[in-house]
Amino acid sequence: MKKRAVALCSLAALTGAAVPAAVLPPAASAAPSPRTAQTAPAAPPAWKKCATKAHPSLQCASLEVPLDHRLPAGERITLALSRVPHTAQAFQGPLLVNPGGPGGSGLTMAGTVAKALPKEVAAQYDIIGFDPRGVGRSEPALNCRPGHSTPVRPASVPDTPALERANLDRARAFARACAAKYAAVLPFIDTVSTARDMDAIRAALGAPRLSYLGYSYGTYLGAVYGKLHPHRVRRMALDSVVDPTRVWYAANLRQNQAFDARHKAFMAWIARHDSAYGLGKDPAKVEAQWYAMRRALAERPAGGKVGAAELEDTFLPGGYTNRYWPHLAAAFAAYANGEDTAPLLKAYETFGASGTSGENTYSVYAAVQCRDAQWPRDWRTWREDHARVHATAPFATWNNAWYNAPCAFWPTHRLSPPDVSNSALGPVLLFQSTGDPATPYDGAVTMHRKLRGSRLVVERGGGNHGVTLRGNACLDRHLAAYLATGEAPSGSGEADAECAAPPDPKPSRARQGTSGRGALSVPWSTMGA
């Protein structure tokens, strides 16, 4: 849904692990030209050490691939790769990993997956991370319009014609900037091209088949790869599954409803912990105070930086993981109970602000989604659809609309998404929480039906996005067994196996005093993001 989807799907973001930029291949300039055509087949990656304290075995390399896979001797671009090599005698080949997005960097993910899996399982694979085309340290790396999200943006909800015009002007400007800077590249930033890059990685590694672990958008990328190259897939695990029949306009409308439900669950959690936050015991009244805060910030942004749109950006991560609820709730309470903006500003810097990497993420997100599928060209369709959804789901509907609005003006020809239906794959293992707002549960059921013989493991009662390798031992046992032996559960119902969701978090610390007014101390130093 947002750049937060990438950050929060990434294991690196949740564990705090990262690869220092100094040990990775040099970053691309803002708008380099693709390199001259090369006709020779790609050589095996030249792996070099780029170890960190957390990941002492990490290696890095780069790989040239065709910009247009239909012209293999044509212009080339470069993919940045990372690897944690296998150490076991029983070698099972490469395991490619992808954190989602589109636009998510996968370089750090090789190390974090290797660390999170049981040692005896990780040791059997070369775990391969990569920055997809356009992303991060791959070249060229997109940044269409630096400063596009600099605060304070116009309020998302278009209560006046002036607000609607201001947001539409931003969307048009972003699309025009992309067209001006990357006219030669944008027609080749799409899911099918990225899936073909994955096969180029496989070939360069000298592997007849690959295994794959993908999160969020990475589940759709995996399904497309499986459609293109079914006999080159050894094992495939997909966590937090995209509905392949809603790519991408309909998927965003569905997300808006699901995020609103998750936001209500968060408000109910705050109400259950009134002793900590002092916002009342009635979830509806707590939610009303949140919307009052949004209206107030639209009139007077906190610190001249957090307006209504930035507030939405800040609280969206609470939909992806309830790990952030205590910190977001404390910032909310500090503002609502005492008009203390300092915790809210800190929360925005932690969760919502967009730096250079976020600008790259958003540029690739827009390039892929706008190219991948058909989007309405008539803005009246957007206005009517989003007004209808906003009437019952007001939390993030318009914020999400403006995030995707450049697709109404995108300069490239639109593709038709492939039908990922597949009966040629081995058992693909799907993981899904029932309350996930970014990739709602019904999408996983659809993918389960599309991939014949796939197995669905459900985290019943959970609402987080990206659920494996996050501490749920039941889910992780299924993933580890599958990667180790190919063993997958086989049930008789809609789900092949179910795991209980972990309990919701507890407040970080109790409210001080009895009045409930004044700032709450938030342990920001404990945050992994």
mmCIF file of C-alpha atoms in Angstrom, residues 29-247:
data_model
loop_
_atom_site.group_PDB
_atom_site.id
_atom_site.type_symbol
_atom_site.label_atom_id
_atom_site.label_comp_id
_atom_site.label_asym_id
_atom_site.label_seq_id
_atom_site.Cartn_x
_atom_site.Cartn_y
_atom_site.Cartn_z
ATOM 1 C CA SER A 29 23.355 8.173 -9.727
ATOM 2 C CA ALA A 30 19.967 9.793 -10.013
ATOM 3 C CA ALA A 31 19.403 9.172 -13.711
ATOM 4 C CA PRO A 32 22.179 7.163 -15.401
ATOM 5 C CA SER A 33 21.784 5.811 -18.898
ATOM 6 C CA PRO A 34 21.637 2.041 -19.482
ATOM 7 C CA ARG A 35 24.947 0.616 -20.621
ATOM 8 C CA THR A 36 25.951 -0.396 -24.100
ATOM 9 C CA ALA A 37 24.723 -3.736 -25.403
ATOM 10 C CA GLN A 38 26.709 -6.847 -24.566
ATOM 11 C CA THR A 39 26.180 -10.071 -26.444
ATOM 12 C CA ALA A 40 28.149 -12.439 -24.219
ATOM 13 C CA PRO A 41 26.165 -14.504 -21.693
ATOM 14 C CA ALA A 42 26.359 -13.295 -18.119
ATOM 15 C CA ALA A 43 29.360 -14.555 -16.188
ATOM 16 C CA PRO A 44 28.854 -16.053 -12.730
ATOM 17 C CA PRO A 45 28.646 -13.343 -10.057
ATOM 18 C CA ALA A 46 32.022 -12.344 -8.622
ATOM 19 C CA TRP A 47 31.224 -12.568 -4.929
ATOM 20 C CA LYS A 48 33.128 -10.325 -2.543
ATOM 21 C CA LYS A 49 33.003 -10.191 1.221
ATOM 22 C CA CYS A 50 30.720 -7.518 2.627
ATOM 23 C CA ALA A 51 30.390 -8.933 6.114
ATOM 24 C CA THR A 52 28.834 -7.113 9.033
ATOM 25 C CA LYS A 53 28.976 -7.927 12.718
ATOM 26 C CA ALA A 54 25.450 -9.336 12.522
ATOM 27 C CA HIS A 55 26.101 -11.251 9.280
ATOM 28 C CA PRO A 56 29.750 -12.301 9.124
ATOM 29 C CA SER A 57 29.232 -14.568 6.109
ATOM 30 C CA LEU A 58 27.524 -12.018 3.874
ATOM 31 C CA GLN A 59 28.855 -11.584 0.350
ATOM 32 C CA CYS A 60 27.925 -9.102 -2.393
ATOM 33 C CA ALA A 61 28.073 -9.053 -6.190
ATOM 34 C CA SER A 62 26.392 -7.543 -9.226
ATOM 35 C CA LEU A 63 24.858 -9.004 -12.370
ATOM 36 C CA GLU A 64 24.124 -7.411 -15.729
ATOM 37 C CA VAL A 65 20.800 -8.285 -17.353
ATOM 38 C CA PRO A 66 19.005 -7.001 -20.460
ATOM 39 C CA LEU A 67 16.897 -3.899 -20.003
ATOM 40 C CA ASP A 68 14.454 -5.526 -22.425
ATOM 41 C CA HIS A 69 14.496 -9.312 -22.109
ATOM 42 C CA ARG A 70 13.090 -9.582 -25.620
ATOM 43 C CA LEU A 71 16.403 -8.111 -26.810
ATOM 44 C CA PRO A 72 19.014 -10.091 -24.898
ATOM 45 C CA ALA A 73 21.850 -8.487 -26.873
ATOM 46 C CA GLY A 74 20.544 -4.983 -26.271
ATOM 47 C CA GLU A 75 21.109 -2.432 -23.544
ATOM 48 C CA ARG A 76 22.026 -3.699 -20.092
ATOM 49 C CA ILE A 77 21.191 -2.738 -16.533
ATOM 50 C CA THR A 78 22.812 -3.977 -13.328
ATOM 51 C CA LEU A 79 21.270 -5.845 -10.397
ATOM 52 C CA ALA A 80 22.856 -5.717 -6.936
ATOM 53 C CA LEU A 81 23.012 -9.133 -5.241
ATOM 54 C CA SER A 82 23.865 -10.454 -1.784
ATOM 55 C CA ARG A 83 24.501 -13.986 -0.560
ATOM 56 C CA VAL A 84 24.951 -16.031 2.570
ATOM 57 C CA PRO A 85 26.588 -19.189 1.184
ATOM 58 C CA HIS A 86 25.646 -22.699 2.265
ATOM 59 C CA THR A 87 27.845 -24.555 4.724
ATOM 60 C CA ALA A 88 26.178 -27.969 4.835
ATOM 61 C CA GLN A 89 27.237 -30.893 2.670
ATOM 62 C CA ALA A 90 23.588 -31.397 1.729
ATOM 63 C CA PHE A 91 23.306 -28.411 -0.623
ATOM 64 C CA GLN A 92 19.785 -27.575 -1.842
ATOM 65 C CA GLY A 93 20.666 -24.779 -4.255
ATOM 66 C CA PRO A 94 19.799 -21.067 -4.181
ATOM 67 C CA LEU A 95 16.973 -19.616 -2.107
ATOM 68 C CA LEU A 96 16.014 -16.206 -3.506
ATOM 69 C CA VAL A 97 14.282 -13.874 -1.061
ATOM 70 C CA ASN A 98 12.190 -10.742 -1.677
ATOM 71 C CA PRO A 99 10.688 -8.374 0.944
ATOM 72 C CA GLY A 100 7.849 -6.947 -1.139
ATOM 73 C CA GLY A 101 6.925 -3.474 -2.248
ATOM 74 C CA PRO A 102 7.168 -3.211 -5.166
ATOM 75 C CA GLY A 103 10.293 -1.201 -4.563
ATOM 76 C CA GLY A 104 11.705 -3.019 -1.552
ATOM 77 C CA SER A 105 15.446 -3.555 -1.295
ATOM 78 C CA GLY A 106 16.316 -7.207 -0.714
ATOM 79 C CA LEU A 107 20.055 -6.912 -0.068
ATOM 80 C CA THR A 108 19.893 -7.100 3.713
ATOM 81 C CA MET A 109 17.259 -9.817 3.583
ATOM 82 C CA ALA A 110 19.722 -12.599 2.742
ATOM 83 C CA GLY A 111 21.458 -12.105 6.064
ATOM 84 C CA THR A 112 18.312 -11.713 8.133
ATOM 85 C CA VAL A 113 16.627 -14.791 6.641
ATOM 86 C CA ALA A 114 19.791 -16.825 7.170
ATOM 87 C CA LYS A 115 19.849 -15.701 10.788
ATOM 88 C CA ALA A 116 16.129 -16.235 11.411
ATOM 89 C CA LEU A 117 15.866 -19.750 9.936
ATOM 90 C CA PRO A 118 17.068 -22.727 11.986
ATOM 91 C CA LYS A 119 20.819 -23.019 11.436
ATOM 92 C CA GLU A 120 20.591 -26.493 10.005
ATOM 93 C CA VAL A 121 18.061 -25.325 7.394
ATOM 94 C CA ALA A 122 19.829 -22.101 6.418
ATOM 95 C CA ALA A 123 23.094 -24.019 6.039
ATOM 96 C CA GLN A 124 21.624 -26.051 3.169
ATOM 97 C CA TYR A 125 21.005 -23.038 0.901
ATOM 98 C CA ASP A 126 22.813 -20.220 -0.768
ATOM 99 C CA ILE A 127 20.428 -17.507 0.424
ATOM 100 C CA ILE A 128 20.313 -14.819 -2.252
ATOM 101 C CA GLY A 129 19.043 -11.277 -1.755
ATOM 102 C CA PHE A 130 18.724 -8.786 -4.572
ATOM 103 C CA ASP A 131 17.640 -5.270 -5.332
ATOM 104 C CA PRO A 132 15.090 -5.578 -8.156
ATOM 105 C CA ARG A 133 15.522 -3.426 -11.244
ATOM 106 C CA GLY A 134 15.272 0.242 -10.390
ATOM 107 C CA VAL A 135 15.751 -0.360 -6.652
ATOM 108 C CA GLY A 136 18.463 0.667 -4.227
ATOM 109 C CA ARG A 137 21.937 -0.288 -5.426
ATOM 110 C CA SER A 138 20.836 -1.729 -8.709
ATOM 111 C CA GLU A 139 21.534 0.563 -11.659
ATOM 112 C CA PRO A 140 19.783 2.721 -12.694
ATOM 113 C CA ALA A 141 18.051 3.467 -9.395
ATOM 114 C CA LEU A 142 14.913 5.575 -9.799
ATOM 115 C CA ASN A 143 14.158 8.795 -7.956
ATOM 116 C CA CYS A 144 11.536 10.531 -10.040
ATOM 117 C CA ARG A 145 10.870 13.668 -8.040
ATOM 118 C CA PRO A 146 13.117 14.340 -5.031
ATOM 119 C CA GLY A 147 11.218 16.044 -2.252
ATOM 120 C CA HIS A 148 7.838 14.838 -3.491
ATOM 121 C CA SER A 149 6.711 13.912 0.031
ATOM 122 C CA THR A 150 8.293 16.846 1.868
ATOM 123 C CA PRO A 151 5.879 18.030 4.557
ATOM 124 C CA VAL A 152 3.443 19.583 4.859
ATOM 125 C CA ARG A 153 1.423 18.019 2.040
ATOM 126 C CA PRO A 154 -2.177 18.952 1.276
ATOM 127 C CA ALA A 155 -4.654 17.124 3.495
ATOM 128 C CA SER A 156 -5.675 13.825 1.924
ATOM 129 C CA VAL A 157 -9.443 14.065 2.292
ATOM 130 C CA PRO A 158 -10.565 16.399 -0.551
ATOM 131 C CA ASP A 159 -13.154 18.329 1.437
ATOM 132 C CA THR A 160 -12.781 21.277 -0.932
ATOM 133 C CA PRO A 161 -12.130 21.591 -4.678
ATOM 134 C CA ALA A 162 -8.872 23.363 -3.843
ATOM 135 C CA LEU A 163 -7.581 20.361 -1.880
ATOM 136 C CA GLU A 164 -8.517 18.002 -4.685
ATOM 137 C CA ARG A 165 -6.736 20.210 -7.240
ATOM 138 C CA ALA A 166 -3.632 20.448 -5.062
ATOM 139 C CA ASN A 167 -3.381 16.681 -4.692
ATOM 140 C CA LEU A 168 -4.057 16.116 -8.386
ATOM 141 C CA ASP A 169 -1.341 18.612 -9.284
ATOM 142 C CA ARG A 170 1.148 16.660 -7.136
ATOM 143 C CA ALA A 171 0.192 13.376 -8.811
ATOM 144 C CA ARG A 172 0.548 14.835 -12.318
ATOM 145 C CA ALA A 173 3.871 16.417 -11.422
ATOM 146 C CA PHE A 174 5.231 13.103 -10.200
ATOM 147 C CA ALA A 175 4.185 11.259 -13.370
ATOM 148 C CA ARG A 176 5.644 14.008 -15.567
ATOM 149 C CA ALA A 177 8.914 13.993 -13.646
ATOM 150 C CA CYS A 178 9.242 10.237 -14.087
ATOM 151 C CA ALA A 179 8.564 10.557 -17.803
ATOM 152 C CA ALA A 180 11.164 13.301 -18.169
ATOM 153 C CA LYS A 181 13.930 11.499 -16.271
ATOM 154 C CA TYR A 182 13.361 7.852 -17.180
ATOM 155 C CA ALA A 183 11.617 7.692 -20.539
ATOM 156 C CA ALA A 184 13.933 4.914 -21.766
ATOM 157 C CA VAL A 185 13.635 2.852 -18.582
ATOM 158 C CA LEU A 186 9.997 3.066 -17.419
ATOM 159 C CA PRO A 187 8.611 0.699 -20.116
ATOM 160 C CA PHE A 188 10.728 -2.061 -18.547
ATOM 161 C CA ILE A 189 10.035 -1.545 -14.833
ATOM 162 C CA ASP A 190 7.320 -4.125 -14.239
ATOM 163 C CA THR A 191 6.700 -7.444 -12.523
ATOM 164 C CA VAL A 192 7.209 -9.663 -15.574
ATOM 165 C CA SER A 193 10.579 -8.058 -16.300
ATOM 166 C CA THR A 194 11.623 -8.528 -12.674
ATOM 167 C CA ALA A 195 10.565 -12.175 -12.804
ATOM 168 C CA ARG A 196 12.762 -12.618 -15.875
ATOM 169 C CA ASP A 197 15.601 -11.012 -13.923
ATOM 170 C CA MET A 198 15.124 -13.697 -11.285
ATOM 171 C CA ASP A 199 15.633 -16.348 -13.918
ATOM 172 C CA ALA A 200 18.764 -14.562 -15.118
ATOM 173 C CA ILE A 201 20.046 -14.728 -11.535
ATOM 174 C CA ARG A 202 19.271 -18.436 -11.434
ATOM 175 C CA ALA A 203 21.123 -19.021 -14.699
ATOM 176 C CA ALA A 204 24.147 -16.989 -13.590
ATOM 177 C CA LEU A 205 24.303 -19.063 -10.407
ATOM 178 C CA GLY A 206 24.431 -22.203 -12.543
ATOM 179 C CA ALA A 207 21.370 -23.663 -10.822
ATOM 180 C CA PRO A 208 18.848 -25.738 -12.793
ATOM 181 C CA ARG A 209 16.141 -24.697 -10.310
ATOM 182 C CA LEU A 210 15.685 -22.161 -7.544
ATOM 183 C CA SER A 211 13.727 -21.958 -4.309
ATOM 184 C CA TYR A 212 11.993 -18.747 -3.300
ATOM 185 C CA LEU A 213 10.670 -16.969 -0.208
ATOM 186 C CA GLY A 214 8.613 -13.843 -0.913
ATOM 187 C CA TYR A 215 6.605 -11.482 1.267
ATOM 188 C CA SER A 216 3.671 -9.242 0.301
ATOM 189 C CA TYR A 217 4.194 -8.004 -3.284
ATOM 190 C CA GLY A 218 6.927 -10.638 -3.386
ATOM 191 C CA THR A 219 4.180 -13.273 -3.343
ATOM 192 C CA TYR A 220 2.810 -11.942 -6.624
ATOM 193 C CA LEU A 221 6.320 -11.730 -8.058
ATOM 194 C CA GLY A 222 6.851 -15.367 -7.104
ATOM 195 C CA ALA A 223 3.572 -16.448 -8.649
ATOM 196 C CA VAL A 224 4.466 -14.654 -11.901
ATOM 197 C CA TYR A 225 7.895 -16.312 -11.915
ATOM 198 C CA GLY A 226 6.209 -19.669 -11.401
ATOM 199 C CA LYS A 227 3.907 -18.978 -14.347
ATOM 200 C CA LEU A 228 6.828 -18.095 -16.610
ATOM 201 C CA HIS A 229 9.192 -20.837 -15.434
ATOM 202 C CA PRO A 230 7.239 -23.550 -13.589
ATOM 203 C CA HIS A 231 9.868 -26.238 -14.116
ATOM 204 C CA ARG A 232 12.607 -24.054 -12.662
ATOM 205 C CA VAL A 233 10.922 -23.804 -9.252
ATOM 206 C CA ARG A 234 12.100 -26.216 -6.596
ATOM 207 C CA ARG A 235 10.257 -24.839 -3.564
ATOM 208 C CA MET A 236 8.267 -21.646 -3.100
ATOM 209 C CA ALA A 237 6.949 -20.094 0.125
ATOM 210 C CA LEU A 238 4.707 -17.018 -0.094
ATOM 211 C CA ASP A 239 3.892 -14.989 3.025
ATOM 212 C CA SER A 240 1.046 -12.408 3.170
ATOM 213 C CA VAL A 241 -0.416 -13.105 -0.197
ATOM 214 C CA VAL A 242 -1.507 -10.646 -2.884
ATOM 215 C CA ASP A 243 -4.822 -11.326 -4.597
ATOM 216 C CA PRO A 244 -3.654 -11.931 -8.187
ATOM 217 C CA THR A 245 -7.100 -11.120 -9.592
ATOM 218 C CA ARG A 246 -7.123 -7.531 -8.241
ATOM 219 C CA VAL A 247 -3.865 -6.172 -9.670
#
